[in-house]
Coordinates of C-alpha atoms in Angstrom, one line a residue:
M371 CA -4.2 -12.6 -15.9
R372 CA -2.5 -12.0 -12.6
V373 CA 0.0 -10.0 -10.9
R374 CA 2.1 -12.5 -8.8
L375 CA 3.8 -11.5 -5.4
P376 CA 7.4 -11.5 -7.0
L377 CA 6.7 -8.5 -8.8
L378 CA 5.0 -6.3 -6.1
G379 CA 7.9 -7.8 -3.5
L380 CA 10.2 -5.9 -6.1
L381 CA 7.8 -3.0 -5.8
V382 CA 6.7 -2.5 -2.2
L383 CA 9.8 -4.2 -0.5
G384 CA 12.4 -3.2 -2.8
L385 CA 13.7 -6.6 -2.0
A386 CA 14.4 -9.7 -3.8
A387 CA 11.1 -11.6 -3.0
P388 CA 11.8 -14.5 -0.7
P389 CA 11.7 -18.0 -3.0
A390 CA 8.3 -18.8 -0.7
W391 CA 6.7 -16.0 -2.6
A392 CA 6.9 -17.6 -5.9
Q393 CA 4.1 -19.5 -4.9
S394 CA 2.4 -16.9 -4.0
D395 CA 0.1 -14.3 -5.9
L396 CA -1.8 -11.2 -4.3
T397 CA -4.6 -11.1 -6.8
E398 CA -5.7 -14.7 -6.5
T399 CA -5.4 -14.7 -2.8
L400 CA -8.1 -11.6 -2.9
E401 CA -10.0 -13.3 -5.6
E402 CA -10.7 -15.8 -2.3
V403 CA -12.6 -13.2 -0.5
G404 CA -15.2 -10.3 -0.9
E405 CA -14.5 -6.3 -0.4
A406 CA -14.9 -6.4 3.0
Y407 CA -12.4 -8.7 3.8
A408 CA -10.1 -7.7 1.1
R409 CA -10.1 -3.7 2.5
A410 CA -9.0 -5.0 6.3
Y411 CA -6.6 -7.6 4.5
V412 CA -4.6 -5.4 2.2
K413 CA -5.4 -1.7 4.8
P414 CA -1.3 -2.2 6.1
L415 CA -0.4 -2.7 2.3
A416 CA -1.8 0.8 1.5
D417 CA -0.6 2.8 4.6
A418 CA 3.0 1.6 3.2
I419 CA 2.8 2.4 -0.2
G420 CA 1.4 5.6 0.6
A421 CA 3.8 6.6 3.6
D422 CA 6.9 4.7 1.4
L423 CA 5.8 7.2 -1.1
N424 CA 6.1 10.4 0.8
G425 CA 9.3 9.2 2.3
A426 CA 12.6 10.6 2.1
L427 CA 11.6 14.0 0.1
F428 CA 14.5 15.6 1.2
H429 CA 18.2 15.3 2.8
T430 CA 19.1 19.1 2.6
A431 CA 17.6 22.5 2.7
Y432 CA 20.1 24.0 0.5
A433 CA 19.7 25.5 -2.8
E434 CA 21.7 27.4 -5.2
G435 CA 20.6 31.1 -5.8
L436 CA 20.8 30.9 -9.6
G437 CA 22.8 27.9 -11.2
F438 CA 23.3 24.7 -12.4
N439 CA 23.3 21.7 -9.5
L440 CA 22.5 18.1 -10.0
F441 CA 21.8 15.0 -7.8
I442 CA 21.2 12.1 -8.5
G443 CA 20.0 8.9 -6.4
V444 CA 17.9 6.4 -4.9
R445 CA 15.7 7.3 -1.8
T446 CA 14.3 4.5 0.4
S447 CA 11.7 4.6 2.9
A448 CA 10.3 1.7 5.2
L449 CA 7.1 2.0 6.9
Y450 CA 7.3 0.0 10.5
I451 CA 4.4 -2.4 10.9
P452 CA 3.6 -3.1 14.6
D453 CA 2.0 -6.5 15.8
A454 CA -1.1 -5.2 16.1
D455 CA -1.4 -4.3 12.4
Q456 CA -0.3 -7.9 11.1
A457 CA -3.5 -9.3 12.2
M458 CA -7.1 -8.5 12.5
D459 CA -10.8 -8.9 14.0
L460 CA -13.4 -8.4 11.4
T461 CA -17.2 -8.7 11.3
F462 CA -18.8 -8.5 8.1
A463 CA -22.1 -9.1 6.2
G464 CA -22.3 -12.1 3.2
T465 CA -24.1 -15.2 2.0
V466 CA -24.1 -18.8 2.1
R467 CA -25.6 -21.4 0.4
L468 CA -27.2 -24.1 2.8
E469 CA -29.2 -27.5 1.9
V470 CA -32.4 -27.2 3.2
D471 CA -34.9 -30.0 3.8
V472 CA -38.4 -29.5 2.1
G473 CA -40.4 -32.8 2.1
P474 CA -38.3 -35.4 0.5
D475 CA -35.8 -33.1 -1.4
L476 CA -32.9 -31.0 -0.3
V477 CA -33.1 -28.0 -1.6
E478 CA -29.9 -25.6 -1.9
V479 CA -30.5 -21.9 -0.9
E480 CA -28.6 -18.7 -0.4
V481 CA -29.2 -16.9 2.4
P482 CA -27.6 -14.1 5.0
A483 CA -24.9 -14.7 7.1
T484 CA -22.8 -12.8 9.6
F485 CA -19.2 -13.8 9.3
E486 CA -16.5 -13.4 11.8
V487 CA -12.8 -13.6 12.0
R488 CA -10.6 -13.5 14.7
N489 CA -7.0 -13.0 14.6
A490 CA -6.6 -13.6 11.1
P491 CA -3.5 -12.3 9.4
T492 CA -3.3 -9.2 7.2
I493 CA -0.9 -9.3 4.2
F494 CA 2.1 -8.6 5.8
G495 CA 1.0 -11.4 8.5
E496 CA 1.5 -15.0 9.3
D497 CA 1.1 -17.0 6.2
M498 CA -1.3 -20.2 8.5
A499 CA -4.5 -18.5 8.8
P500 CA -7.0 -19.6 11.8
G501 CA -10.6 -20.4 10.5
G502 CA -13.8 -17.8 10.7
I503 CA -17.4 -18.4 11.4
A504 CA -20.6 -18.0 9.8
T505 CA -23.5 -17.5 11.9
V506 CA -27.3 -17.7 9.8
R507 CA -30.3 -17.0 11.2
Y508 CA -33.0 -16.3 8.3
D509 CA -36.6 -17.0 7.9
T510 CA -38.2 -17.3 4.5
T511 CA -40.6 -19.2 2.3
L512 CA -40.0 -21.8 0.1
S513 CA -42.2 -23.2 -2.9
Y514 CA -42.6 -27.1 -2.7
L515 CA -45.4 -28.6 -5.0
G516 CA -47.4 -25.1 -5.1
L517 CA -47.4 -24.9 -1.2
S518 CA -45.2 -22.2 -0.1
I519 CA -43.5 -23.8 3.4
P520 CA -42.3 -21.1 5.9
V521 CA -38.6 -22.2 7.1
S522 CA -36.5 -20.7 10.0
L523 CA -32.6 -21.3 9.8
D524 CA -30.4 -20.6 12.8
T525 CA -26.8 -22.2 12.0
T526 CA -23.6 -21.5 12.8
I527 CA -21.1 -22.9 10.3
T528 CA -17.5 -23.3 11.7
D529 CA -14.0 -23.8 10.5
V530 CA -14.8 -21.0 7.5
R531 CA -11.7 -20.8 5.1
T532 CA -9.8 -17.3 5.4
I533 CA -6.7 -16.6 3.7
G534 CA -3.1 -16.4 5.1
G535 CA -0.5 -13.4 4.9
L536 CA 1.8 -13.4 2.1
L537 CA 5.1 -12.2 4.3
K538 CA 5.4 -11.6 7.4
T539 CA 7.3 -8.4 8.6
S540 CA 8.0 -5.5 10.4
F541 CA 8.9 -3.6 7.7
A542 CA 7.5 -2.7 4.3
P543 CA 10.5 -0.7 2.4
L544 CA 10.3 0.7 -1.1
A545 CA 13.1 2.0 -3.3
V546 CA 12.8 4.9 -5.9
P547 CA 15.2 6.6 -8.1
H548 CA 15.1 10.2 -7.0
A549 CA 16.6 13.5 -9.0
R550 CA 16.8 17.3 -8.1
L551 CA 18.0 19.9 -10.7
G552 CA 18.2 23.4 -10.0
S553 CA 18.4 26.3 -9.1
I554 CA 15.9 29.2 -10.7
L555 CA 16.1 32.0 -8.2
G556 CA 16.3 29.0 -5.4
T557 CA 13.6 26.5 -7.1
D558 CA 14.6 23.1 -7.8
L559 CA 12.8 20.9 -10.0
I560 CA 12.5 17.0 -8.7
V561 CA 11.6 14.2 -10.4
R562 CA 11.1 10.4 -9.5
W563 CA 10.4 8.1 -12.5
L564 CA 10.6 4.6 -13.0
P565 CA 10.1 3.2 -16.6
A566 CA 7.5 0.5 -17.0
I567 CA 8.9 -2.4 -16.0
S568 CA 7.6 -5.7 -17.0
V569 CA 8.2 -9.7 -16.2
P570 CA 6.6 -11.9 -18.5
D571 CA 3.3 -13.7 -17.2
Y572 CA 3.7 -11.4 -14.1
G573 CA 2.7 -7.9 -15.6
S574 CA 4.5 -4.6 -15.0
V575 CA 5.5 -1.6 -12.4
E576 CA 6.0 2.3 -13.0
L577 CA 5.9 5.5 -11.4
I578 CA 5.9 9.0 -12.0
G579 CA 6.6 12.2 -9.4
L580 CA 6.8 15.7 -9.7
G581 CA 7.8 18.4 -7.3
L582 CA 9.2 21.4 -6.4
R583 CA 11.6 22.9 -3.5
H584 CA 12.0 26.4 -2.9
S585 CA 14.5 28.1 -0.5
M586 CA 13.4 30.3 1.5
S587 CA 16.9 31.6 3.0
P588 CA 17.7 34.6 0.5
Y589 CA 14.8 36.3 2.1
L590 CA 15.9 35.6 5.7
G591 CA 19.2 37.5 5.9
D592 CA 22.0 36.4 8.3
R593 CA 20.5 32.4 9.1
Y594 CA 21.7 29.6 11.7
A595 CA 20.4 27.1 9.0
D596 CA 18.8 27.2 5.7
I597 CA 15.2 26.5 5.1
G598 CA 13.0 25.6 2.1
L599 CA 9.4 24.5 1.2
Q600 CA 8.5 21.7 -0.9
V601 CA 5.5 20.2 -2.7
M602 CA 5.4 16.3 -4.4
W603 CA 3.1 14.2 -6.3
Q604 CA 3.7 10.7 -7.2
R605 CA 1.5 7.8 -9.1
M606 CA 2.2 4.3 -8.9
Q607 CA 0.9 2.2 -11.2
V608 CA 1.0 -2.0 -11.1
D609 CA -0.5 -4.0 -13.8
D610 CA -1.7 -7.5 -14.6
D611 CA -0.1 -9.3 -17.5
A612 CA -3.3 -8.5 -19.6
D613 CA -2.1 -4.5 -19.1
A614 CA -5.5 -4.5 -16.7
S615 CA -4.9 -2.3 -13.6
V616 CA -4.2 -3.8 -10.1
I617 CA -3.0 -1.6 -7.8
T618 CA -2.9 2.8 -8.6
A619 CA -1.7 4.8 -5.9
D620 CA -1.8 8.6 -5.7
A621 CA 0.7 10.2 -3.1
F622 CA 1.1 14.3 -2.2
A623 CA 3.1 15.7 0.3
A624 CA 4.4 19.3 1.6
N625 CA 6.6 20.1 3.8
L626 CA 8.9 22.8 5.3
H627 CA 12.4 21.5 6.5
L628 CA 15.7 23.1 7.5
S629 CA 19.0 21.9 7.2
R630 CA 22.4 23.2 9.0
Q631 CA 25.7 21.9 7.9
W632 CA 29.5 21.4 9.5
G633 CA 32.0 20.3 6.7
P634 CA 30.6 16.9 5.5
L635 CA 27.7 16.7 7.9
I636 CA 24.2 17.8 7.1
L637 CA 21.7 17.7 9.7
Y638 CA 18.1 18.1 8.3
T639 CA 14.5 18.0 10.3
G640 CA 10.9 19.1 9.0
L641 CA 7.4 19.2 9.3
Q642 CA 5.0 17.5 6.8
V643 CA 1.6 17.3 6.1
E644 CA 0.5 14.5 3.2
E645 CA -2.6 12.5 1.9
S646 CA -2.4 9.4 0.0
T647 CA -4.8 6.9 -1.8
V648 CA -4.7 3.6 -2.9
R649 CA -7.0 1.4 -5.6
F650 CA -7.2 -2.0 -5.9
Q651 CA -9.1 -3.9 -8.1
Y652 CA -9.5 -7.5 -9.0
N653 CA -12.3 -10.4 -9.5
F654 CA -14.1 -12.1 -6.9
L655 CA -15.0 -15.5 -7.1
P656 CA -17.6 -16.5 -4.5
E657 CA -17.2 -20.2 -5.0
D658 CA -14.7 -21.0 -7.9
D659 CA -15.9 -24.6 -7.9
R660 CA -19.1 -23.7 -9.4
A661 CA -18.8 -23.2 -13.3
D662 CA -22.1 -20.9 -13.3
I663 CA -21.2 -18.3 -11.1
D664 CA -19.5 -15.5 -12.7
P665 CA -16.7 -13.5 -10.7
I666 CA -17.8 -10.1 -9.1
A667 CA -15.4 -7.2 -10.2
V668 CA -14.2 -5.8 -7.0
D669 CA -12.7 -2.2 -7.1
F670 CA -12.3 0.2 -3.9
K671 CA -10.2 2.7 -2.4
L672 CA -7.9 3.2 1.0
S673 CA -6.4 6.0 2.4
G674 CA -3.1 5.9 3.5
G675 CA -3.1 6.0 7.6
L676 CA 0.0 8.5 7.5
K677 CA -1.5 12.5 7.6
Q678 CA 1.7 14.7 8.9
R679 CA 5.2 13.4 9.8
V680 CA 7.9 15.4 12.0
I681 CA 11.1 14.4 9.8
G682 CA 14.9 14.4 11.4
G683 CA 18.0 13.2 10.0
F684 CA 21.8 13.4 8.4
T685 CA 23.4 13.7 5.4
L686 CA 27.0 12.7 4.9
A687 CA 28.7 14.9 2.2
P688 CA 32.3 13.8 1.1
G689 CA 32.9 15.1 -1.9
P690 CA 30.2 14.5 -4.3
L691 CA 28.5 11.7 -2.7
R692 CA 25.7 11.8 -0.7
L693 CA 24.8 9.0 2.1
S694 CA 21.7 10.2 4.3
A695 CA 18.8 8.5 6.8
G696 CA 16.4 9.3 8.7
V697 CA 13.2 8.9 10.5
S698 CA 9.7 10.3 10.8
V699 CA 7.4 10.0 13.5
G700 CA 3.4 10.5 13.0
E701 CA 0.7 8.1 13.1
L702 CA 3.3 5.9 11.8
L703 CA 7.0 5.3 11.9
V704 CA 9.0 5.6 8.6
L705 CA 12.9 4.6 8.6
S706 CA 14.5 6.3 5.6
A707 CA 18.2 6.1 3.4
G708 CA 19.1 7.6 0.4
L709 CA 22.6 7.4 -1.6
G710 CA 23.4 9.8 -4.7
V711 CA 25.8 11.9 -6.0
A712 CA 25.5 15.7 -6.2
F713 CA 26.9 18.1 -8.8

């Protein structure tokens, strides 16, 4: 019961997945590692989902004071993923199973260990992963023939298996349908909606977003540019083929933006504050070669790394067509583009 990567690729990358992805599976990959490793591994994905959802929210600040207007189109954002976010160094606690000589017998014990991985790929890193190490320094007591036998363990396990990246890329784009309807006293309603799209044996993805944009221009009299205020909330859901949630993302943004139009050319800029959280859920199989080991449910949230951004771009508006491109700079760099029609 898994969401395989082609579906996630369609969602997060907004592109047809490369053929190699057909053999990859995000949840199957995560099932090999516990929460500590998974958090570092998928952090760039959480950043990408949050930054892209909150990207490309506007392409003009102009709004009718009173009257019908409609924009329908597709908005795309692409988070830049630097080399530093394509690899990770991580130290975390876990357990290992060792065989210990107790008299003439070998006894299997599960003991604490410290794991270290260096320059291991994140989800957007190389598909080949270097091995990690596990260090065990632990004193315990084992029972043998009614006797308590002290055991001191001091060993290092080399070539601990790690996991490779699922796509080597420097950009993670996301394309979403975007509509704006107005205006009532300069206020527009914004809707982003993607109905549940199901792919047999893979799962489903859906998206809903609601927002409001209000024009400040009527209050300012003669003005050099149009000014708008906007708020936006969005939720994205990825389920597996059993309708169990795998990824749930919530994003919120508020911005102040302005634009100036010269014929068919519109220049726009803005300041935006935002937040996002992405929840991951899967089952960790500590030792999948042991039938007596039950999977461990893993459920954690990550906050997106982008909290505020400065936005700039342009829109070409020949007739009803709207073609826009922009860039936003903050803790992360995001490119954006849009295509649609306005009436």
